[in-house]
XYZ file of C-alpha atoms in Angstrom:
562
model
C -25.891 -47.104 89.732
C -23.876 -49.406 87.521
C -27.032 -50.562 85.692
C -27.995 -46.974 84.934
C -24.504 -46.254 83.593
C -24.637 -49.325 81.358
C -28.002 -48.293 79.882
C -26.708 -44.794 79.201
C -23.708 -46.148 77.310
C -25.963 -48.443 75.229
C -28.255 -45.575 74.275
C -25.237 -43.388 73.310
C -23.848 -46.112 71.062
C -27.188 -46.452 69.317
C -27.224 -42.727 68.593
C -23.676 -42.849 67.145
C -24.496 -45.878 65.005
C -27.647 -44.237 63.689
C -25.752 -41.049 62.840
C -23.053 -43.023 61.022
C -25.632 -44.978 58.993
C -27.395 -41.770 58.027
C -24.089 -40.263 56.837
C -23.357 -43.318 54.687
C -26.850 -43.296 53.207
C -26.538 -39.570 52.431
C -23.258 -40.095 50.584
C -24.709 -42.990 48.570
C -27.707 -40.856 47.662
C -25.526 -37.966 46.479
C -23.345 -40.242 44.337
C -26.383 -41.836 42.681
C -27.871 -38.382 42.041
C -24.655 -37.152 40.348
C -24.512 -40.248 38.149
C -28.086 -39.700 37.027
C -27.488 -36.022 36.279
C -24.318 -36.714 34.274
C -26.123 -39.434 32.325
C -28.910 -37.014 31.492
C -26.420 -34.329 30.354
C -24.544 -36.829 28.220
C -27.754 -38.095 26.658
C -28.823 -34.523 25.973
C -25.441 -33.595 24.491
C -25.600 -36.522 22.091
C -29.095 -35.717 20.811
C -27.505 -34.044 17.790
C -25.876 -37.302 16.736
C -28.975 -39.529 16.728
C -29.533 -40.851 13.226
C -32.870 -41.475 11.483
C -33.258 -44.910 13.088
C -33.062 -43.407 16.567
C -29.735 -45.102 17.349
C -26.611 -43.228 18.425
C -23.953 -43.728 15.695
C -21.224 -43.051 18.294
C -20.532 -41.709 21.739
C -18.097 -38.888 22.328
C -16.203 -36.775 24.820
C -15.330 -33.085 24.553
C -11.651 -32.648 25.411
C -9.155 -29.760 25.273
C -6.134 -30.220 22.996
C -3.015 -28.196 22.183
C -2.760 -27.209 18.507
C 0.856 -26.703 17.386
C 1.460 -24.644 14.227
C 4.848 -24.936 12.594
C 6.480 -21.518 12.751
C 3.608 -19.798 14.582
C 3.479 -21.193 18.127
C 0.456 -23.000 19.594
C -3.020 -22.472 21.031
C -5.682 -24.454 22.922
C -8.850 -25.745 21.262
C -11.820 -27.816 22.515
C -12.498 -30.795 20.212
C -14.869 -33.770 20.078
C -13.341 -37.259 20.333
C -15.593 -40.246 19.557
C -15.558 -43.899 20.620
C -14.476 -44.924 17.099
C -11.294 -42.792 17.378
C -12.526 -39.929 15.219
C -11.691 -36.285 15.929
C -14.038 -33.392 15.136
C -12.937 -29.731 15.214
C -14.975 -26.547 15.455
C -14.515 -24.959 12.007
C -15.273 -21.397 13.085
C -12.942 -21.469 16.110
C -10.094 -22.986 14.097
C -10.419 -20.594 11.153
C -10.697 -17.473 13.285
C -7.643 -18.505 15.286
C -5.715 -18.982 12.023
C -7.044 -15.581 10.758
C -8.827 -17.301 7.867
C -11.804 -15.246 6.694
C -14.982 -16.834 8.091
C -18.564 -15.506 8.210
C -21.308 -17.407 10.045
C -24.778 -17.629 8.477
C -27.821 -16.129 10.197
C -29.107 -19.507 11.450
C -25.680 -20.877 12.242
C -26.063 -23.616 9.605
C -23.451 -22.255 7.186
C -19.964 -20.762 7.049
C -18.478 -18.759 4.165
C -15.212 -17.008 3.343
C -12.068 -17.592 1.325
C -8.916 -19.695 1.703
C -5.406 -18.520 0.688
C -6.650 -15.991 -1.919
C -9.842 -14.019 -2.479
C -10.615 -16.063 -5.600
C -10.619 -19.376 -3.684
C -13.917 -19.070 -1.821
C -15.597 -21.728 0.294
C -19.096 -22.462 1.612
C -19.923 -24.955 4.379
C -23.654 -25.873 4.316
C -24.825 -28.100 7.177
C -28.432 -28.460 5.931
C -27.214 -29.925 2.626
C -24.235 -31.704 4.243
C -21.890 -30.239 1.645
C -18.770 -28.058 1.317
C -17.958 -26.011 -1.794
C -14.369 -24.800 -2.280
C -13.834 -22.864 -5.495
C -15.589 -24.937 -8.148
C -15.319 -28.276 -6.283
C -18.259 -29.805 -4.413
C -17.783 -32.229 -1.495
C -20.558 -34.223 0.214
C -20.115 -35.269 3.864
C -23.242 -36.891 5.355
C -21.414 -38.136 8.482
C -18.228 -36.053 8.719
C -20.036 -32.697 9.089
C -21.969 -32.354 12.356
C -23.510 -29.651 14.508
C -23.105 -29.386 18.292
C -24.277 -26.561 20.566
C -24.912 -24.299 17.584
C -21.415 -24.769 16.079
C -20.328 -26.748 13.007
C -17.722 -29.472 13.467
C -15.763 -31.280 10.747
C -13.847 -34.549 10.993
C -10.106 -33.823 11.188
C -8.987 -35.768 8.091
C -11.406 -33.815 5.880
C -9.534 -30.531 6.474
C -6.582 -31.808 4.407
C -8.775 -33.009 1.540
C -10.925 -29.889 1.304
C -8.896 -26.963 2.670
C -5.280 -28.174 2.425
C -4.833 -28.108 6.227
C -3.238 -31.311 7.579
C -4.042 -32.179 11.208
C -2.017 -34.907 12.955
C -3.522 -35.937 16.328
C -1.452 -37.434 19.161
C -3.757 -39.028 21.734
C -1.053 -39.577 24.355
C -0.077 -35.898 24.535
C -3.536 -34.575 23.538
C -1.958 -32.377 20.853
C -2.505 -31.675 17.162
C 0.308 -30.826 14.747
C -1.070 -28.450 12.098
C 0.486 -28.031 8.647
C -0.829 -26.488 5.419
C 0.044 -26.515 1.727
C -0.266 -22.698 1.609
C 0.869 -19.803 3.782
C -1.588 -19.442 6.636
C -2.802 -15.859 7.272
C -1.523 -15.985 10.868
C 1.970 -16.950 9.647
C 1.784 -14.348 6.898
C 0.875 -11.656 9.427
C 3.761 -12.722 11.680
C 6.136 -12.486 8.718
C 4.858 -9.016 7.829
C 5.091 -7.855 11.449
C 8.636 -9.155 11.662
C 9.578 -7.204 8.544
C 7.986 -4.071 9.952
C 9.765 -4.539 13.264
C 13.060 -4.582 11.364
C 12.485 -1.054 10.068
C 14.953 0.218 12.670
C 17.711 -1.565 10.795
C 16.707 0.127 7.536
C 16.647 3.515 9.256
C 20.295 3.027 10.273
C 19.447 2.559 13.960
C 21.350 -0.740 13.886
C 24.450 -1.651 11.910
C 25.121 -5.179 10.759
C 28.675 -6.443 11.080
C 28.322 -8.951 8.239
C 26.965 -8.449 4.719
C 25.751 -11.634 3.020
C 26.606 -11.468 -0.668
C 24.129 -12.636 -3.273
C 24.637 -15.819 -5.297
C 24.181 -15.115 -9.008
C 23.051 -17.817 -11.434
C 23.330 -18.224 -15.179
C 19.767 -19.580 -15.166
C 17.394 -20.467 -12.347
C 13.651 -20.924 -12.657
C 11.687 -18.692 -10.307
C 7.918 -18.211 -10.181
C 4.968 -18.536 -12.571
C 1.977 -16.251 -11.925
C -1.472 -16.145 -13.481
C -4.798 -14.423 -12.891
C -8.236 -14.442 -14.531
C -10.802 -11.687 -14.017
C -14.293 -11.729 -15.510
C -17.025 -9.135 -15.064
C -20.613 -9.587 -16.276
C -23.173 -6.780 -16.476
C -26.824 -7.133 -17.462
C -27.387 -6.480 -21.180
C -23.700 -5.640 -21.646
C -20.748 -7.457 -23.167
C -18.415 -9.575 -21.030
C -15.325 -7.938 -19.576
C -12.526 -10.516 -19.331
C -8.872 -10.027 -18.415
C -6.155 -12.730 -18.430
C -2.634 -12.209 -17.069
C 0.310 -14.620 -17.044
C 3.815 -13.876 -15.798
C 7.161 -15.606 -15.413
C 10.068 -14.586 -13.198
C 13.515 -16.205 -13.495
C 17.214 -15.585 -13.046
C 18.963 -15.339 -16.414
C 22.507 -14.258 -17.311
C 23.198 -13.446 -13.632
C 20.251 -11.028 -13.459
C 16.499 -10.924 -12.818
C 14.158 -11.533 -15.762
C 10.428 -10.772 -15.607
C 8.052 -11.487 -18.506
C 4.280 -10.991 -18.442
C 1.393 -10.769 -20.888
C -2.059 -9.239 -20.382
C -5.040 -9.993 -22.620
C -8.145 -7.781 -22.441
C -11.076 -8.732 -24.648
C -12.319 -5.119 -24.887
C -9.118 -4.008 -26.647
C -7.292 -5.132 -29.746
C -4.262 -7.200 -28.808
C -0.998 -5.310 -29.371
C 2.609 -5.225 -28.221
C 1.809 -2.835 -25.370
C 0.249 -5.765 -23.503
C 3.659 -7.473 -23.249
C 5.969 -6.552 -20.379
C 9.534 -7.815 -20.274
C 12.659 -6.651 -18.497
C 16.072 -7.996 -17.565
C 17.672 -6.318 -14.541
C 21.178 -6.759 -13.189
C 22.410 -5.291 -9.873
C 25.793 -5.527 -8.173
C 26.437 -2.780 -5.640
C 30.053 -3.931 -5.217
C 31.006 -2.816 -8.746
C 32.470 0.633 -9.300
C 31.691 1.616 -12.905
C 28.242 0.047 -13.413
C 26.053 -0.998 -10.485
C 22.700 -1.314 -12.281
C 21.647 -2.329 -15.790
C 18.203 -2.820 -17.332
C 17.158 -4.118 -20.749
C 13.592 -4.330 -22.047
C 10.702 -2.019 -21.282
C 12.375 0.605 -19.136
C 11.115 3.409 -16.909
C 12.896 6.626 -16.004
C 12.020 10.253 -15.148
C 11.699 12.366 -18.299
C 11.131 15.991 -19.179
C 9.238 15.070 -22.346
C 5.700 13.776 -22.100
C 5.915 10.086 -23.101
C 2.752 8.025 -22.737
C 3.856 4.883 -24.613
C 6.333 2.282 -23.295
C 10.029 2.642 -24.118
C 12.027 -0.399 -25.250
C 15.706 0.082 -24.573
C 18.467 -0.140 -21.984
C 19.628 1.742 -18.874
C 22.983 1.726 -17.065
C 23.745 3.494 -13.775
C 26.471 3.622 -11.178
C 24.052 4.377 -8.298
C 23.548 1.510 -5.816
C 20.148 0.155 -4.801
C 20.805 0.535 -1.072
C 18.780 3.141 0.821
C 21.187 5.975 1.639
C 19.186 8.333 3.791
C 19.925 12.044 3.932
C 18.432 14.575 6.334
C 14.847 15.647 5.695
C 11.677 14.103 4.257
C 9.381 14.353 1.276
C 5.642 13.816 1.871
C 3.246 12.038 -0.497
C -0.464 11.361 0.041
C -2.734 9.266 -2.190
C -5.958 7.257 -1.999
C -6.822 3.554 -1.840
C -9.590 1.503 -0.175
C -10.683 2.659 3.339
C -8.909 1.064 6.319
C -6.348 -0.796 4.193
C -2.727 -1.109 5.351
C -0.056 0.128 2.930
C 3.636 -0.757 2.925
C 6.252 1.440 1.241
C 9.344 -0.113 -0.345
C 12.313 1.859 -1.685
C 14.551 -0.208 -3.963
C 12.773 -3.386 -2.721
C 13.494 -2.512 0.948
C 10.594 -1.956 3.362
C 10.996 1.505 4.890
C 7.550 2.356 6.287
C 3.892 1.327 6.544
C 0.635 3.099 7.404
C -3.150 2.655 7.403
C -5.652 4.468 5.187
C -8.421 6.503 6.824
C -12.190 6.341 6.235
C -11.850 8.043 2.845
C -8.990 5.774 1.735
C -6.319 8.467 2.023
C -2.861 7.553 3.286
C 0.288 9.585 3.925
C 3.973 8.704 3.768
C 6.924 10.795 4.848
C 9.551 9.486 2.451
C 13.109 10.050 3.619
C 15.188 12.050 1.161
C 17.537 9.446 -0.239
C 20.648 9.832 -2.342
C 20.403 9.216 -6.073
C 17.830 7.528 -8.301
C 15.312 5.268 -6.534
C 12.294 3.116 -7.357
C 9.244 2.836 -5.099
C 6.793 -0.026 -4.579
C 3.504 -0.013 -2.662
C 1.825 -3.087 -1.151
C -1.809 -2.897 -0.034
C -3.373 -5.244 2.565
C -7.151 -5.358 3.109
C -8.905 -5.937 6.451
C -10.033 -9.479 5.518
C -6.819 -10.671 3.882
C -6.857 -8.993 0.468
C -3.492 -8.128 -1.026
C -2.514 -5.786 -3.884
C 0.901 -4.794 -5.208
C 1.686 -1.678 -7.229
C 5.131 -1.005 -8.603
C 5.989 2.416 -9.927
C 8.922 4.690 -10.571
C 8.234 7.821 -8.563
C 10.415 10.806 -9.298
C 11.079 12.537 -5.988
C 11.488 16.126 -7.203
C 15.046 16.574 -5.969
C 18.214 14.566 -5.582
C 20.656 14.995 -2.710
C 24.154 13.537 -3.069
C 26.903 12.904 -0.506
C 29.772 15.375 -0.641
C 32.326 14.778 -3.450
C 30.303 11.853 -4.894
C 29.444 11.555 -8.596
C 26.643 9.487 -10.108
C 25.485 9.095 -13.694
C 22.716 7.415 -15.654
C 22.446 6.674 -19.383
C 19.288 5.389 -21.091
C 18.310 4.910 -24.730
C 15.507 3.187 -26.605
C 12.578 3.302 -28.993
C 9.133 4.604 -27.991
C 6.256 2.318 -28.977
C 4.206 5.123 -30.519
C 2.903 5.448 -34.060
C 6.169 6.956 -35.327
C 8.537 4.727 -33.290
C 10.264 7.770 -31.819
C 13.873 7.434 -30.737
C 14.658 8.395 -27.164
C 17.873 9.019 -25.240
C 18.831 10.582 -21.935
C 22.099 11.136 -20.114
C 22.299 12.755 -16.685
C 24.656 13.250 -13.778
C 24.549 14.447 -10.154
C 27.454 15.683 -8.070
C 27.550 16.521 -4.367
C 29.455 19.791 -3.973
C 29.098 19.484 -0.194
C 26.589 18.028 2.252
C 24.151 20.913 1.627
C 24.450 21.576 -2.117
C 24.045 19.211 -5.106
C 24.215 20.074 -8.796
C 23.159 18.030 -11.786
C 22.403 18.195 -15.471
C 22.341 16.345 -18.749
C 20.734 16.013 -22.153
C 17.464 14.461 -23.281
C 16.522 13.580 -26.855
C 13.130 12.686 -28.366
C 12.926 12.544 -32.152
C 9.146 13.193 -32.272
C 9.481 16.796 -30.961
C 9.385 18.851 -34.189
C 10.761 22.202 -32.966
C 13.526 20.952 -30.699
C 14.303 17.244 -30.146
C 17.369 18.028 -27.971
C 16.630 19.286 -24.461
C 19.671 20.210 -22.337
C 18.869 20.711 -18.659
C 20.513 21.695 -15.379
C 19.259 21.318 -11.817
C 20.360 22.060 -8.284
C 19.264 21.139 -4.768
C 20.061 23.247 -1.717
C 19.320 22.074 1.820
C 20.667 24.646 4.308
C 19.122 22.694 7.197
C 16.998 19.561 7.510
C 13.631 21.391 7.605
C 14.157 23.371 4.392
C 14.812 22.008 0.890
C 14.981 24.154 -2.254
C 15.114 22.539 -5.673
C 15.432 24.222 -9.055
C 15.476 22.891 -12.626
C 15.886 24.549 -16.018
C 15.137 22.686 -19.268
C 16.129 24.674 -22.354
C 13.133 25.498 -24.560
C 10.662 23.728 -22.241
C 10.307 25.004 -18.668
C 11.753 26.478 -15.488
C 10.705 24.873 -12.217
C 11.225 25.702 -8.545
C 10.134 23.769 -5.462
C 10.369 24.747 -1.798
C 9.584 22.416 1.125
C 9.621 23.690 4.688
C 8.679 21.893 7.900
C 7.373 24.275 10.569
C 7.664 21.426 13.054
C 8.385 17.724 12.781
C 5.234 17.023 10.727
C 3.671 20.337 9.555
C 4.738 20.807 5.921
C 4.443 23.937 3.808
C 5.162 23.547 0.083
C 5.423 25.964 -2.848
C 5.738 24.654 -6.412
C 6.146 26.999 -9.388
C 6.631 26.107 -13.064
C 6.897 28.479 -16.028
C 6.617 26.931 -19.501
C 8.086 28.306 -22.709
C 5.275 29.480 -24.961
C 4.855 27.178 -27.968
C 6.908 24.294 -26.530
C 5.807 20.812 -27.677
C 7.797 18.610 -25.318
C 4.999 18.461 -22.714
C 1.208 18.502 -22.992
C 0.674 21.464 -20.665
C -0.983 24.352 -22.487
C -0.750 26.814 -19.599
C 2.057 29.343 -19.396
C 2.493 29.057 -15.634
C 1.567 26.516 -12.972
C 1.472 27.787 -9.368
C 0.768 25.509 -6.389
C 0.917 25.844 -2.629
C -0.008 23.314 0.043
C -0.145 23.090 3.831
C -0.292 19.667 5.488
C -0.985 19.392 9.226
C -1.171 15.973 10.898
C -2.148 15.994 14.562
C -2.465 13.616 17.506
C -3.982 14.115 20.950
C -4.125 11.073 23.221
C -6.286 8.554 21.279
C -7.443 11.117 18.698
C -5.391 11.436 15.508
C -6.057 13.106 12.199
C -4.809 15.008 9.188
C -5.730 18.355 7.621
C -4.648 19.623 4.207
C -5.162 22.969 2.478
C -4.201 23.267 -1.181
C -4.395 26.039 -3.760
C -3.336 25.959 -7.403
C -3.505 28.415 -10.294
C -3.011 27.798 -14.011
C -2.128 30.932 -15.957
C -3.178 31.069 -19.617
C -2.725 33.860 -22.136
C -6.378 34.985 -21.811
C -7.581 33.790 -18.386
C -6.527 32.190 -15.077
C -7.943 28.957 -13.668
C -8.028 28.740 -9.858
C -8.687 25.717 -7.689
C -8.769 25.452 -3.886
C -9.431 22.398 -1.745
C -9.590 21.572 1.942
C -9.613 18.138 3.523
C -9.977 17.034 7.134
C -9.678 13.475 8.445
C -9.862 12.237 12.049
C -9.726 8.883 13.800
C -10.654 7.931 17.370
C -10.125 4.287 18.348
C -12.062 2.263 15.743
C -14.096 5.279 14.516
C -12.949 7.483 11.644
C -14.446 10.426 9.759
C -13.526 12.418 6.680
C -14.682 15.683 5.118
C -13.478 17.531 2.016
C -14.490 20.508 -0.112
C -13.234 21.813 -3.467
C -13.776 25.194 -5.108
C -13.129 25.984 -8.792
């Protein structure tokens, strides 16, 4: 009985020992299998780095790092780190994260786009082992590699070629990124921040401290230049050169620019120069301009005016009740910013036809408008203009004036002068008037004028103007709802007047604008009719336009009848 028990225990121990040995052997087998598999993957991953002699120039590891951008936060990026302490970054991933324009070639062997400006283009060609930036050519036989269908560039080359400095910290696995130009991602953050501050401009927030400006006798500002050349087959070259200089001089802003166009004879009209002084704290004179000036005129003046302007109206945006709508055209899907007196007040996006709409708040006094255009791949345009909103609303019991005088750069060097005033009788009624003089008008160089604006409530604005010997004008704007605008514009000209170039006796216009939005569908419809009345016939024109947008899709249709 005891012998049988002993044999049973021996057999049980043998089974346990055999099971334990099998478990150990299984674990050893699995470990060896994993090592072999990893070695195969690593050898396969490094096939792209075998040189012509069949020897690996280096070994590498793919590691995640944290890229820190000064002023724009951080993001994660997978990089290649080699045994000789070199760092390679995926060009496409880096550029697209920084919002730098980047287009991949069909075979994945090239990248193209532009850096900083549209004129500074680049081309990365892996087959030729070269990078072209602008007019400069760089050859990189070892620093430009390809891995898993993506192009990688050694980190120090980014500073030499693109102006992007990458500082790698191995201990923290992080990269500090700097650039010698404004990165698109930082630029977009700056623009978004400005747009988010629109509530302050619209008087939704009130600042408790006003930071006064420091004026300088002289301070150098910015030098601008641009070169544009267009070549057409069997046609002459079309070249345009522009240089500009902006400084502070005599406690004001000074802008000087010159444009040369080889298709035109060089003349004084290609020079632009203006000195502008602003101090809204002064009482008698708040604005002054000297040089080539712009102002609303009754007379038709096509040539620049060299002279001076003084006003007591401030440059701050002083919003009244009501709006005035403008709609124009630019490139499709571009973003447009609207500035009034250099203050951002609104922005919008053009539709598929390039049309954009702004509801400009009715502001007190004389104002200048500026438009900035931003393209979908980083393009930027700026257009400055003096837009004459066809009525002026003044605060109650407030008086403003403007005086301008100069010489018109026409063939006869006509003398020009204009003095005007506006006075707010109450919050709903404003009157104005003045005198305009242009020596080149043969039958009446002096043009006295009066005007009035009546706004009984915020949805209705009526404006009237009478210029002696020239015209009588009336304008009515009425909002049926918050956005639906109905407008009537009527002008009657004095027969035989020579102050303007309009030959018709009457100009009649009416327009209905209807923007709409339903869930994710938005659009705009406009109906317009105009009639020019001549002594022997009438000219009629009608147009209809419809534009709609749903998510990333947009459509536009228009028709015009004459």
